[in-house]
Amino acid sequence: MTLPRDDILLQFEQVAFRYADGNTGLDGCSLDILRGSRNALLGANGSGKTTLFQHANGLLRPTSGTVRYAGQPVDYGRNGLRELRSRVGMLFQNPDRQLFSASVAEDVSFGPLNLGLDDDTVRRRVAAALAAVGLAEIGERPVHQLSFGQKKRVCIAGVLAMHPELLVLDEPKAGLDPAMQADLLAILDDLHEQGMSILLSTHDVDFAYRWADHIHIMAAGRCVASFPAGELPQRTAELAAAGLPLPSVIPLHARLAAQGLVPAEPRPRSTDALLAMLPGALQPEEKPCTIA
Ligand SMILES: Nc1ncnc2c1ncn2[C@@H]1O[C@H](COP(=O)(O)OP(=O)(O)OP(=O)(O)O)[C@@H](O)[C@H]1O
Ligand SMILES: [Mg+2]
């Protein structure tokens, strides 16, 4: 008998899910999310990422197999789901599925109010969450008047205001402008430093390689590979089989290393890290134009 591991926060064991129309959403998917880790879920369109996420907070219930949270099978009763959803914050792929209140502040307050927090705490959390996504000024705006990117930010604020243990984000970068993508990553880094576990889906393999501790690859409703992100250069066949490209830094580094211009090890996980390996590269403290 294998002992339960207390470092696993969320566990999928042979989870299958069939939609009402007979479509297969998940087909025997097994996957572990470790406490305190940053996880990127990669996979082609239709591979099952969104379906998997909707199982993470009990929105969908497996047709067969088990989802465990903190070692316990998910309790699909009213109280069990309420507890699970207070611990697992979920950002939907489409913000219009998530927003339903009249104003921005009302929407962001909904989750914390549902947790039974007092008005003062809710107000503080809402203000902090809106400030974190750069929307402090538009709390009173009607949600339906916002742009796609603004709506997405409101959704992110709504999740942040819940102070979840596990943050599940379905393609959080999609539809955000570069500045907001950078802000979002800074927020995620901050939350991770505070001990939050993060699971996100993305089609951006460069970002996944640079950011994640663990990478999980979905194909046809299954998790076909899970590994520490640093192992990605050895998992190229699995990436290709799932229809995913290599992060651009991998072939670039291989070419420069083959010409003896940079060492073969350590393997850089971003173009910035690769540039820093070039002879004569400026060290961070030597970079010009640094604003103190
Ligand atoms: N509401 C639904 N009813 C029926 N089938 C569905 C439904 N939602 C998804 N599916 C099917 O389940 C499978 C997995 O879809 P899912 O949305 O989980 O994929 P995904 O990896 O999130 O894709 P994308 O990258 O396009 O967001 C697909 O075959 C899809 O057609
Ligand atoms: Mg999806």
Short mmCIF file of C-alpha atoms in Angstrom, two decimals, residues 84-253:
data_model
loop_
_atom_site.label_atom_id
_atom_site.label_comp_id
_atom_site.label_asym_id
_atom_site.label_seq_id
_atom_site.Cartn_x
_atom_site.Cartn_y
_atom_site.Cartn_z
CA LEU A 84 -13.33 23.54 -1.46
CA ARG A 85 -14.19 26.75 -3.36
CA SER A 86 -12.91 28.87 -0.49
CA ARG A 87 -9.55 27.10 -0.83
CA VAL A 88 -9.33 26.79 -4.60
CA GLY A 89 -9.65 30.09 -6.48
CA MET A 90 -10.60 29.72 -10.11
CA LEU A 91 -10.10 32.11 -13.02
CA PHE A 92 -12.22 31.07 -16.00
CA GLN A 93 -10.94 31.16 -19.55
CA ASN A 94 -13.82 33.45 -20.54
CA PRO A 95 -14.40 36.40 -18.15
CA ASP A 96 -18.04 36.67 -19.23
CA ARG A 97 -18.67 33.29 -17.58
CA GLN A 98 -17.33 34.60 -14.29
CA LEU A 99 -18.78 38.10 -13.95
CA PHE A 100 -22.38 38.56 -12.99
CA SER A 101 -22.71 41.56 -10.65
CA ALA A 102 -23.63 45.07 -11.71
CA SER A 103 -20.46 46.87 -10.62
CA VAL A 104 -16.79 45.94 -10.46
CA ALA A 105 -16.54 46.31 -6.66
CA GLU A 106 -19.73 44.31 -6.15
CA ASP A 107 -18.35 41.49 -8.25
CA VAL A 108 -15.04 41.38 -6.43
CA SER A 109 -16.86 41.46 -3.05
CA PHE A 110 -19.06 38.50 -3.89
CA GLY A 111 -16.56 35.76 -2.98
CA PRO A 112 -15.32 37.27 0.30
CA LEU A 113 -18.91 38.08 1.39
CA ASN A 114 -19.82 34.47 0.69
CA LEU A 115 -16.99 33.38 2.99
CA GLY A 116 -18.89 35.16 5.77
CA LEU A 117 -16.22 37.83 6.35
CA ASP A 118 -17.23 41.10 8.02
CA ASP A 119 -17.83 44.21 5.89
CA ASP A 120 -14.60 45.93 6.90
CA THR A 121 -12.45 42.94 5.97
CA VAL A 122 -14.32 42.58 2.69
CA ARG A 123 -13.80 46.27 1.88
CA ARG A 124 -10.06 45.99 2.62
CA ARG A 125 -9.67 42.84 0.56
CA VAL A 126 -11.60 44.29 -2.38
CA ALA A 127 -9.56 47.51 -2.36
CA ALA A 128 -6.27 45.57 -2.18
CA ALA A 129 -7.31 43.16 -4.94
CA LEU A 130 -8.46 45.96 -7.27
CA ALA A 131 -5.24 47.87 -6.60
CA ALA A 132 -3.20 44.73 -7.36
CA VAL A 133 -4.70 44.51 -10.86
CA GLY A 134 -4.52 48.26 -11.49
CA LEU A 135 -8.27 48.87 -11.30
CA ALA A 136 -8.48 50.88 -8.09
CA GLU A 137 -10.15 53.74 -9.98
CA ILE A 138 -13.00 51.84 -11.61
CA GLY A 139 -14.69 50.08 -8.69
CA GLU A 140 -18.06 51.69 -9.42
CA ARG A 141 -18.07 51.05 -13.20
CA PRO A 142 -20.69 48.66 -14.58
CA VAL A 143 -19.01 45.39 -15.49
CA HIS A 144 -20.73 45.10 -18.87
CA GLN A 145 -19.09 48.35 -20.07
CA LEU A 146 -15.54 47.07 -19.58
CA SER A 147 -13.14 45.83 -22.25
CA PHE A 148 -12.18 42.14 -22.40
CA GLY A 149 -8.82 42.76 -20.69
CA GLN A 150 -10.44 44.89 -17.98
CA LYS A 151 -13.04 42.18 -17.34
CA LYS A 152 -10.25 39.64 -17.03
CA ARG A 153 -8.53 41.85 -14.47
CA VAL A 154 -11.77 42.11 -12.48
CA CYS A 155 -11.97 38.30 -12.46
CA ILE A 156 -8.37 38.06 -11.25
CA ALA A 157 -9.17 40.58 -8.49
CA GLY A 158 -12.21 38.50 -7.51
CA VAL A 159 -10.06 35.42 -7.08
CA LEU A 160 -7.31 37.28 -5.21
CA ALA A 161 -9.82 38.73 -2.75
CA MET A 162 -10.66 35.17 -1.66
CA HIS A 163 -7.08 34.51 -0.47
CA PRO A 164 -7.16 30.94 -1.79
CA GLU A 165 -4.52 28.24 -1.10
CA LEU A 166 -4.52 27.10 -4.69
CA LEU A 167 -4.98 29.46 -7.59
CA VAL A 168 -6.25 27.85 -10.79
CA LEU A 169 -6.00 30.11 -13.82
CA ASP A 170 -7.29 29.07 -17.24
CA GLU A 171 -5.16 30.90 -19.82
CA PRO A 172 -4.70 33.99 -17.66
CA LYS A 173 -2.42 35.77 -20.14
CA ALA A 174 -4.75 35.46 -23.13
CA GLY A 175 -6.28 38.82 -24.05
CA LEU A 176 -4.10 40.87 -21.70
CA ASP A 177 -1.79 43.55 -23.07
CA PRO A 178 1.98 43.13 -22.50
CA ALA A 179 2.02 45.54 -19.54
CA MET A 180 -0.83 43.72 -17.82
CA GLN A 181 0.76 40.33 -18.57
CA ALA A 182 3.92 41.57 -16.83
CA ASP A 183 1.82 42.90 -13.90
CA LEU A 184 0.01 39.57 -13.67
CA LEU A 185 3.29 37.67 -13.51
CA ALA A 186 4.55 39.98 -10.78
CA ILE A 187 1.33 39.30 -8.84
CA LEU A 188 1.76 35.55 -9.30
CA ASP A 189 5.41 35.71 -8.17
CA ASP A 190 4.30 37.62 -5.10
CA LEU A 191 1.56 35.12 -4.26
CA HIS A 192 3.91 32.21 -4.80
CA GLU A 193 6.43 33.77 -2.43
CA GLN A 194 3.66 33.98 0.16
CA GLY A 195 3.24 30.21 -0.21
CA MET A 196 0.32 29.98 -2.63
CA SER A 197 0.20 27.04 -5.04
CA ILE A 198 -0.55 27.98 -8.63
CA LEU A 199 -1.85 25.92 -11.55
CA LEU A 200 -2.34 27.67 -14.87
CA SER A 201 -2.91 26.67 -18.46
CA THR A 202 -1.11 28.40 -21.28
CA HIS A 203 -0.29 28.00 -24.95
CA ASP A 204 2.96 29.94 -24.40
CA VAL A 205 5.70 27.31 -24.02
CA ASP A 206 8.42 29.96 -23.58
CA PHE A 207 6.55 31.35 -20.60
CA ALA A 208 5.85 27.88 -19.15
CA TYR A 209 9.54 26.93 -19.34
CA ARG A 210 10.66 30.22 -17.80
CA TRP A 211 8.06 30.41 -15.04
CA ALA A 212 6.94 26.97 -13.89
CA ASP A 213 8.40 24.55 -11.35
CA HIS A 214 6.45 21.68 -12.93
CA ILE A 215 5.07 21.19 -16.42
CA HIS A 216 2.14 18.91 -17.22
CA ILE A 217 1.22 18.01 -20.79
CA MET A 218 -2.37 17.18 -21.73
CA ALA A 219 -3.40 15.27 -24.84
CA ALA A 220 -6.77 13.69 -25.64
CA GLY A 221 -8.12 14.03 -22.09
CA ARG A 222 -5.06 12.64 -20.32
CA CYS A 223 -2.00 14.03 -18.65
CA VAL A 224 0.65 12.36 -20.82
CA ALA A 225 3.69 13.78 -19.00
CA SER A 226 4.45 15.59 -15.71
CA PHE A 227 7.99 16.66 -14.91
CA PRO A 228 10.11 19.40 -13.32
CA ALA A 229 10.34 22.27 -15.84
CA GLY A 230 14.15 21.97 -15.96
CA GLU A 231 13.71 18.56 -17.65
CA LEU A 232 11.92 20.05 -20.65
CA PRO A 233 14.96 19.78 -22.99
CA GLN A 234 14.85 15.99 -22.46
CA ARG A 235 11.08 15.78 -23.07
CA THR A 236 11.00 17.14 -26.60
CA ALA A 237 9.34 13.99 -28.02
CA GLU A 238 6.41 14.35 -25.58
CA LEU A 239 6.05 18.01 -26.46
CA ALA A 240 6.04 17.26 -30.17
CA ALA A 241 3.55 14.38 -29.72
CA ALA A 242 1.15 16.83 -28.05
CA GLY A 243 1.58 19.25 -30.98
CA LEU A 244 3.57 21.77 -28.92
CA PRO A 245 6.65 23.65 -30.11
CA LEU A 246 9.95 23.79 -28.23
CA PRO A 247 10.64 26.92 -26.18
CA SER A 248 12.74 29.10 -28.49
CA VAL A 249 15.62 29.36 -25.99
CA ILE A 250 16.35 25.61 -26.27
CA PRO A 251 17.45 25.45 -29.95
CA LEU A 252 19.07 28.89 -29.64
CA HIS A 253 21.16 27.76 -26.68
#
